[in-house]
Each structure stands twice: as C-alpha cells, then as structure tokens.
Amino acid sequence: DHARTLTFALADGAVPSNGGRGYVLRRILRRATRYGQQILKCEPGFFAKLVPVVVETFGEAYPELVKNQANIIEIVEEEEQSFSTMLDRGIKYFDEEVKVDDSTDSKVVAGDKAFYLYDTLGFPIDLTELMAEEAGMTVDADGFRAEMESQKQRSRDARSAAKGLAAGE
C-alpha cells in the first residue's frame, strides 16, 4: 500500500517535502523504510525496487505511471538514501541509550532522549513513538514538548543577543 500510494502521488507530480501533502508522502516513505529495514531486515534501497512492481501492476490502466517511472524511482531512491543514514543512527541510539537504560526500569522514553533523537539526529518523533510502542514503551510527550520549548527559547535568546550585538556595532 505504501509503495502504491507513493508511486501514484509522485506520478501525479507531488514530491516529498517538509510541509503539506509532501510531508505526508515523506512520512509514508520513512515509515515503510524503517519497518522494512528494522523489522523485515531489508537492505537499504529496497523501497525503490517496489516502484516497478506497482508500475507493472497498474501501468496499463494508468499510463502516467509508465511515463514517469524513472523519475519516481529517482525521487524514492534519493529520499530513501537520505533517510537511511539518519535511520541507522536513530535506531542505534534508541537501542543503546533508550531501550537499555539501566538507570531506570521505566517503560517510558524520557523526553530529553526523545528530543535528542529529534533535534540532534533528525529522527521524527512519530517514529520514536512507533519504536517505543513496539518495545512496549511510551514516550514522555510532555517532557519532549518541554525540551522543544526550551530549545525554541534558547534560539530566541540567541537571535536577540545577535541583534543586540549588531545594533551596538
């Protein structure tokens, strides 16, 4: 379903991005990629190999799939490649620092660890929540939001300080 959704959307001219329907496409691809690599043990790049199967299955009825196949594969390969590196780092951190946290018997991913995955490693919070659920854990969403707000405040303070320095020159 994920491969079919992406293939049709990309054939229609949509592209993965950080906003709107493009972000929905990016999340679909990332969830499928994470599941394939982590759970099914597929090699990185497996998802792009599903595009020709979708095109073969639906191409006769939807000729735009055949026409745009090379472009669709290229987009999926680029997205998958950029996500794979981040995914590997995020899974490693989650397995080593979150699941194996001997300092607590808690089944809760601490907000600061979820935020580190998000802010430093670029790991989407929805994937952290999904991995936590699969490990029988939950994410401290309030702690995550507090860390996010703290980061935003630090950023605002730094901008104000920079404006003050620029004004004093």
PDB file of C-alpha atoms in Angstrom:
ATOM      1  CA  ASP A   1       0.000   0.000   0.000  1.00  0.00           C
ATOM      2  CA  HIS A   2       2.819   2.422   0.850  1.00  0.00           C
ATOM      3  CA  ALA A   3       4.594   1.765  -2.442  1.00  0.00           C
ATOM      4  CA  ARG A   4       1.367   2.153  -4.398  1.00  0.00           C
ATOM      5  CA  THR A   5       0.433   5.391  -2.613  1.00  0.00           C
ATOM      6  CA  LEU A   6       3.839   6.950  -3.215  1.00  0.00           C
ATOM      7  CA  THR A   7       4.089   5.797  -6.811  1.00  0.00           C
ATOM      8  CA  PHE A   8       0.695   7.246  -7.727  1.00  0.00           C
ATOM      9  CA  ALA A   9       1.268  10.503  -5.827  1.00  0.00           C
ATOM     10  CA  LEU A  10       4.697  11.038  -7.389  1.00  0.00           C
ATOM     11  CA  ALA A  11       3.306  10.237 -10.847  1.00  0.00           C
ATOM     12  CA  ASP A  12       0.736  12.985 -10.224  1.00  0.00           C
ATOM     13  CA  GLY A  13       3.512  15.480  -9.555  1.00  0.00           C
ATOM     14  CA  ALA A  14       3.628  15.506  -5.761  1.00  0.00           C
ATOM     15  CA  VAL A  15       7.069  15.438  -4.142  1.00  0.00           C
ATOM     16  CA  PRO A  16       8.205  14.622  -0.607  1.00  0.00           C
ATOM     17  CA  SER A  17       8.873  17.793   1.374  1.00  0.00           C
ATOM     18  CA  ASN A  18       8.699  19.248   4.872  1.00  0.00           C
ATOM     19  CA  GLY A  19       5.176  20.620   4.555  1.00  0.00           C
ATOM     20  CA  GLY A  20       1.661  19.792   3.432  1.00  0.00           C
ATOM     21  CA  ARG A  21       0.985  16.719   1.360  1.00  0.00           C
ATOM     22  CA  GLY A  22       4.691  16.453   0.613  1.00  0.00           C
ATOM     23  CA  TYR A  23       5.324  15.856   4.293  1.00  0.00           C
ATOM     24  CA  VAL A  24       2.657  13.134   4.348  1.00  0.00           C
ATOM     25  CA  LEU A  25       4.474  11.435   1.465  1.00  0.00           C
ATOM     26  CA  ARG A  26       7.807  11.765   3.261  1.00  0.00           C
ATOM     27  CA  ARG A  27       6.334  10.204   6.406  1.00  0.00           C
ATOM     28  CA  ILE A  28       4.807   7.321   4.429  1.00  0.00           C
ATOM     29  CA  LEU A  29       8.158   6.591   2.825  1.00  0.00           C
ATOM     30  CA  ARG A  30      10.048   6.882   6.101  1.00  0.00           C
ATOM     31  CA  ARG A  31       7.687   4.612   7.995  1.00  0.00           C
ATOM     32  CA  ALA A  32       7.849   1.979   5.280  1.00  0.00           C
ATOM     33  CA  THR A  33      11.632   2.272   5.029  1.00  0.00           C
ATOM     34  CA  ARG A  34      12.091   1.987   8.786  1.00  0.00           C
ATOM     35  CA  TYR A  35       9.787  -1.007   9.023  1.00  0.00           C
ATOM     36  CA  GLY A  36      11.424  -2.747   6.064  1.00  0.00           C
ATOM     37  CA  GLN A  37      14.967  -2.210   7.297  1.00  0.00           C
ATOM     38  CA  GLN A  38      14.473  -2.694  11.031  1.00  0.00           C
ATOM     39  CA  ILE A  39      11.710  -5.288  11.226  1.00  0.00           C
ATOM     40  CA  LEU A  40      11.898  -7.140   7.894  1.00  0.00           C
ATOM     41  CA  LYS A  41      15.719  -6.769   7.669  1.00  0.00           C
ATOM     42  CA  CYS A  42      15.572  -5.474   4.089  1.00  0.00           C
ATOM     43  CA  GLU A  43      18.644  -3.870   2.589  1.00  0.00           C
ATOM     44  CA  PRO A  44      18.678  -0.074   2.276  1.00  0.00           C
ATOM     45  CA  GLY A  45      17.249   0.882  -1.104  1.00  0.00           C
ATOM     46  CA  PHE A  46      14.628  -1.870  -1.105  1.00  0.00           C
ATOM     47  CA  PHE A  47      11.687   0.519  -1.363  1.00  0.00           C
ATOM     48  CA  ALA A  48      12.675   1.980  -4.738  1.00  0.00           C
ATOM     49  CA  LYS A  49      12.683  -1.572  -6.102  1.00  0.00           C
ATOM     50  CA  LEU A  50       8.960  -1.800  -5.393  1.00  0.00           C
ATOM     51  CA  VAL A  51       8.103   1.018  -7.822  1.00  0.00           C
ATOM     52  CA  PRO A  52       8.490  -1.163 -10.967  1.00  0.00           C
ATOM     53  CA  VAL A  53       6.143  -3.737  -9.416  1.00  0.00           C
ATOM     54  CA  VAL A  54       3.477  -1.065  -8.914  1.00  0.00           C
ATOM     55  CA  VAL A  55       4.021   0.233 -12.455  1.00  0.00           C
ATOM     56  CA  GLU A  56       3.792  -3.267 -13.894  1.00  0.00           C
ATOM     57  CA  THR A  57       0.583  -3.957 -11.975  1.00  0.00           C
ATOM     58  CA  PHE A  58      -1.211  -0.677 -12.738  1.00  0.00           C
ATOM     59  CA  GLY A  59       0.645   0.786 -15.728  1.00  0.00           C
ATOM     60  CA  GLU A  60      -1.787  -0.368 -18.379  1.00  0.00           C
ATOM     61  CA  ALA A  61      -4.712   1.391 -16.698  1.00  0.00           C
ATOM     62  CA  TYR A  62      -2.611   4.380 -15.577  1.00  0.00           C
ATOM     63  CA  PRO A  63      -0.114   5.236 -18.341  1.00  0.00           C
ATOM     64  CA  GLU A  64       1.311   8.174 -16.348  1.00  0.00           C
ATOM     65  CA  LEU A  65       2.946   5.570 -14.104  1.00  0.00           C
ATOM     66  CA  VAL A  66       4.866   4.126 -17.051  1.00  0.00           C
ATOM     67  CA  LYS A  67       5.707   7.587 -18.380  1.00  0.00           C
ATOM     68  CA  ASN A  68       7.074   8.795 -15.024  1.00  0.00           C
ATOM     69  CA  GLN A  69       8.632   5.579 -13.718  1.00  0.00           C
ATOM     70  CA  ALA A  70      12.274   6.710 -13.971  1.00  0.00           C
ATOM     71  CA  ASN A  71      11.543   9.998 -12.198  1.00  0.00           C
ATOM     72  CA  ILE A  72       9.546   8.239  -9.468  1.00  0.00           C
ATOM     73  CA  ILE A  73      12.375   5.771  -8.840  1.00  0.00           C
ATOM     74  CA  GLU A  74      14.918   8.601  -8.696  1.00  0.00           C
ATOM     75  CA  ILE A  75      12.859  10.542  -6.131  1.00  0.00           C
ATOM     76  CA  VAL A  76      12.277   7.465  -3.974  1.00  0.00           C
ATOM     77  CA  GLU A  77      15.965   6.494  -4.131  1.00  0.00           C
ATOM     78  CA  GLU A  78      17.064   9.977  -3.044  1.00  0.00           C
ATOM     79  CA  GLU A  79      14.581  10.117  -0.175  1.00  0.00           C
ATOM     80  CA  GLU A  80      15.368   6.598   0.922  1.00  0.00           C
ATOM     81  CA  GLN A  81      19.118   7.178   0.823  1.00  0.00           C
ATOM     82  CA  SER A  82      18.985  10.396   2.835  1.00  0.00           C
ATOM     83  CA  PHE A  83      16.684   8.789   5.391  1.00  0.00           C
ATOM     84  CA  SER A  84      18.701   5.561   5.732  1.00  0.00           C
ATOM     85  CA  THR A  85      21.741   7.238   7.265  1.00  0.00           C
ATOM     86  CA  MET A  86      19.637   9.096   9.801  1.00  0.00           C
ATOM     87  CA  LEU A  87      17.579   5.965  10.452  1.00  0.00           C
ATOM     88  CA  ASP A  88      20.660   3.887  11.242  1.00  0.00           C
ATOM     89  CA  ARG A  89      21.916   6.481  13.741  1.00  0.00           C
ATOM     90  CA  GLY A  90      18.466   6.826  15.339  1.00  0.00           C
ATOM     91  CA  ILE A  91      17.915   3.081  15.704  1.00  0.00           C
ATOM     92  CA  LYS A  92      21.394   2.652  17.186  1.00  0.00           C
ATOM     93  CA  TYR A  93      20.788   5.436  19.726  1.00  0.00           C
ATOM     94  CA  PHE A  94      17.335   4.081  20.565  1.00  0.00           C
ATOM     95  CA  ASP A  95      18.655   0.546  21.089  1.00  0.00           C
ATOM     96  CA  GLU A  96      21.764   1.572  23.037  1.00  0.00           C
ATOM     97  CA  GLU A  97      20.574   4.573  25.018  1.00  0.00           C
ATOM     98  CA  VAL A  98      16.824   4.269  25.333  1.00  0.00           C
ATOM     99  CA  LYS A  99      15.906   0.597  25.491  1.00  0.00           C
ATOM    100  CA  VAL A 100      18.982  -0.345  27.530  1.00  0.00           C
ATOM    101  CA  ASP A 101      18.808   2.455  30.079  1.00  0.00           C
ATOM    102  CA  ASP A 102      19.883   0.591  33.224  1.00  0.00           C
ATOM    103  CA  SER A 103      19.374   3.664  35.393  1.00  0.00           C
ATOM    104  CA  THR A 104      15.639   3.020  35.396  1.00  0.00           C
ATOM    105  CA  ASP A 105      13.234   0.147  34.983  1.00  0.00           C
ATOM    106  CA  SER A 106      10.810   2.572  33.390  1.00  0.00           C
ATOM    107  CA  LYS A 107       8.901   1.717  30.269  1.00  0.00           C
ATOM    108  CA  VAL A 108       8.920   5.389  29.300  1.00  0.00           C
ATOM    109  CA  VAL A 109      11.286   7.000  26.816  1.00  0.00           C
ATOM    110  CA  ALA A 110      12.476  10.124  28.619  1.00  0.00           C
ATOM    111  CA  GLY A 111      11.521  13.405  26.977  1.00  0.00           C
ATOM    112  CA  ASP A 112      15.147  14.524  26.755  1.00  0.00           C
ATOM    113  CA  LYS A 113      16.137  11.331  24.918  1.00  0.00           C
ATOM    114  CA  ALA A 114      13.204  11.615  22.512  1.00  0.00           C
ATOM    115  CA  PHE A 115      14.193  15.245  21.922  1.00  0.00           C
ATOM    116  CA  TYR A 116      17.847  14.300  21.317  1.00  0.00           C
ATOM    117  CA  LEU A 117      16.685  11.812  18.666  1.00  0.00           C
ATOM    118  CA  TYR A 118      14.589  14.552  17.065  1.00  0.00           C
ATOM    119  CA  ASP A 119      16.833  17.581  17.387  1.00  0.00           C
ATOM    120  CA  THR A 120      20.328  16.141  17.057  1.00  0.00           C
ATOM    121  CA  LEU A 121      19.784  13.034  14.940  1.00  0.00           C
ATOM    122  CA  GLY A 122      16.824  14.304  12.886  1.00  0.00           C
ATOM    123  CA  PHE A 123      14.701  11.355  13.953  1.00  0.00           C
ATOM    124  CA  PRO A 124      10.970  12.122  13.604  1.00  0.00           C
ATOM    125  CA  ILE A 125       9.056  11.942  16.892  1.00  0.00           C
ATOM    126  CA  ASP A 126       6.361   9.768  15.309  1.00  0.00           C
ATOM    127  CA  LEU A 127       8.983   7.104  14.563  1.00  0.00           C
ATOM    128  CA  THR A 128      10.305   7.329  18.112  1.00  0.00           C
ATOM    129  CA  GLU A 129       6.760   6.800  19.358  1.00  0.00           C
ATOM    130  CA  LEU A 130       6.262   3.868  17.000  1.00  0.00           C
ATOM    131  CA  MET A 131       9.527   2.206  18.034  1.00  0.00           C
ATOM    132  CA  ALA A 132       8.709   2.796  21.696  1.00  0.00           C
ATOM    133  CA  GLU A 133       5.312   1.164  21.224  1.00  0.00           C
ATOM    134  CA  GLU A 134       6.916  -1.837  19.526  1.00  0.00           C
ATOM    135  CA  ALA A 135       9.296  -2.135  22.505  1.00  0.00           C
ATOM    136  CA  GLY A 136       6.394  -1.986  24.977  1.00  0.00           C
ATOM    137  CA  MET A 137       7.230   1.577  25.962  1.00  0.00           C
ATOM    138  CA  THR A 138       5.704   5.018  25.715  1.00  0.00           C
ATOM    139  CA  VAL A 139       7.284   8.423  25.084  1.00  0.00           C
ATOM    140  CA  ASP A 140       7.192  11.178  27.690  1.00  0.00           C
ATOM    141  CA  ALA A 141       5.402  13.602  25.355  1.00  0.00           C
ATOM    142  CA  ASP A 142       5.227  16.354  27.991  1.00  0.00           C
ATOM    143  CA  GLY A 143       8.973  16.065  28.569  1.00  0.00           C
ATOM    144  CA  PHE A 144       9.583  16.146  24.816  1.00  0.00           C
ATOM    145  CA  ARG A 145       7.435  19.291  24.439  1.00  0.00           C
ATOM    146  CA  ALA A 146       9.249  20.931  27.370  1.00  0.00           C
ATOM    147  CA  GLU A 147      12.618  20.220  25.720  1.00  0.00           C
ATOM    148  CA  MET A 148      11.270  21.594  22.432  1.00  0.00           C
ATOM    149  CA  GLU A 149      10.062  24.772  24.104  1.00  0.00           C
ATOM    150  CA  SER A 150      13.386  25.151  25.915  1.00  0.00           C
ATOM    151  CA  GLN A 151      15.233  24.840  22.590  1.00  0.00           C
ATOM    152  CA  LYS A 152      12.940  27.427  20.988  1.00  0.00           C
ATOM    153  CA  GLN A 153      13.595  29.821  23.869  1.00  0.00           C
ATOM    154  CA  ARG A 154      17.373  29.340  23.541  1.00  0.00           C
ATOM    155  CA  SER A 155      17.047  30.104  19.841  1.00  0.00           C
ATOM    156  CA  ARG A 156      15.005  33.250  20.515  1.00  0.00           C
ATOM    157  CA  ASP A 157      17.526  34.373  23.136  1.00  0.00           C
ATOM    158  CA  ALA A 158      20.416  33.807  20.731  1.00  0.00           C
ATOM    159  CA  ARG A 159      18.653  35.832  17.998  1.00  0.00           C
ATOM    160  CA  SER A 160      18.010  38.671  20.435  1.00  0.00           C
ATOM    161  CA  ALA A 161      21.630  38.632  21.568  1.00  0.00           C
ATOM    162  CA  ALA A 162      22.825  38.663  17.957  1.00  0.00           C
ATOM    163  CA  LYS A 163      20.545  41.620  17.146  1.00  0.00           C
ATOM    164  CA  GLY A 164      21.884  43.433  20.192  1.00  0.00           C
ATOM    165  CA  LEU A 165      25.460  42.870  19.061  1.00  0.00           C
ATOM    166  CA  ALA A 166      24.656  44.017  15.537  1.00  0.00           C
ATOM    167  CA  ALA A 167      22.933  47.176  16.847  1.00  0.00           C
ATOM    168  CA  GLY A 168      25.896  48.010  19.084  1.00  0.00           C
ATOM    169  CA  GLU A 169      28.475  47.922  16.287  1.00  0.00           C
TER     170      GLU A 169
END
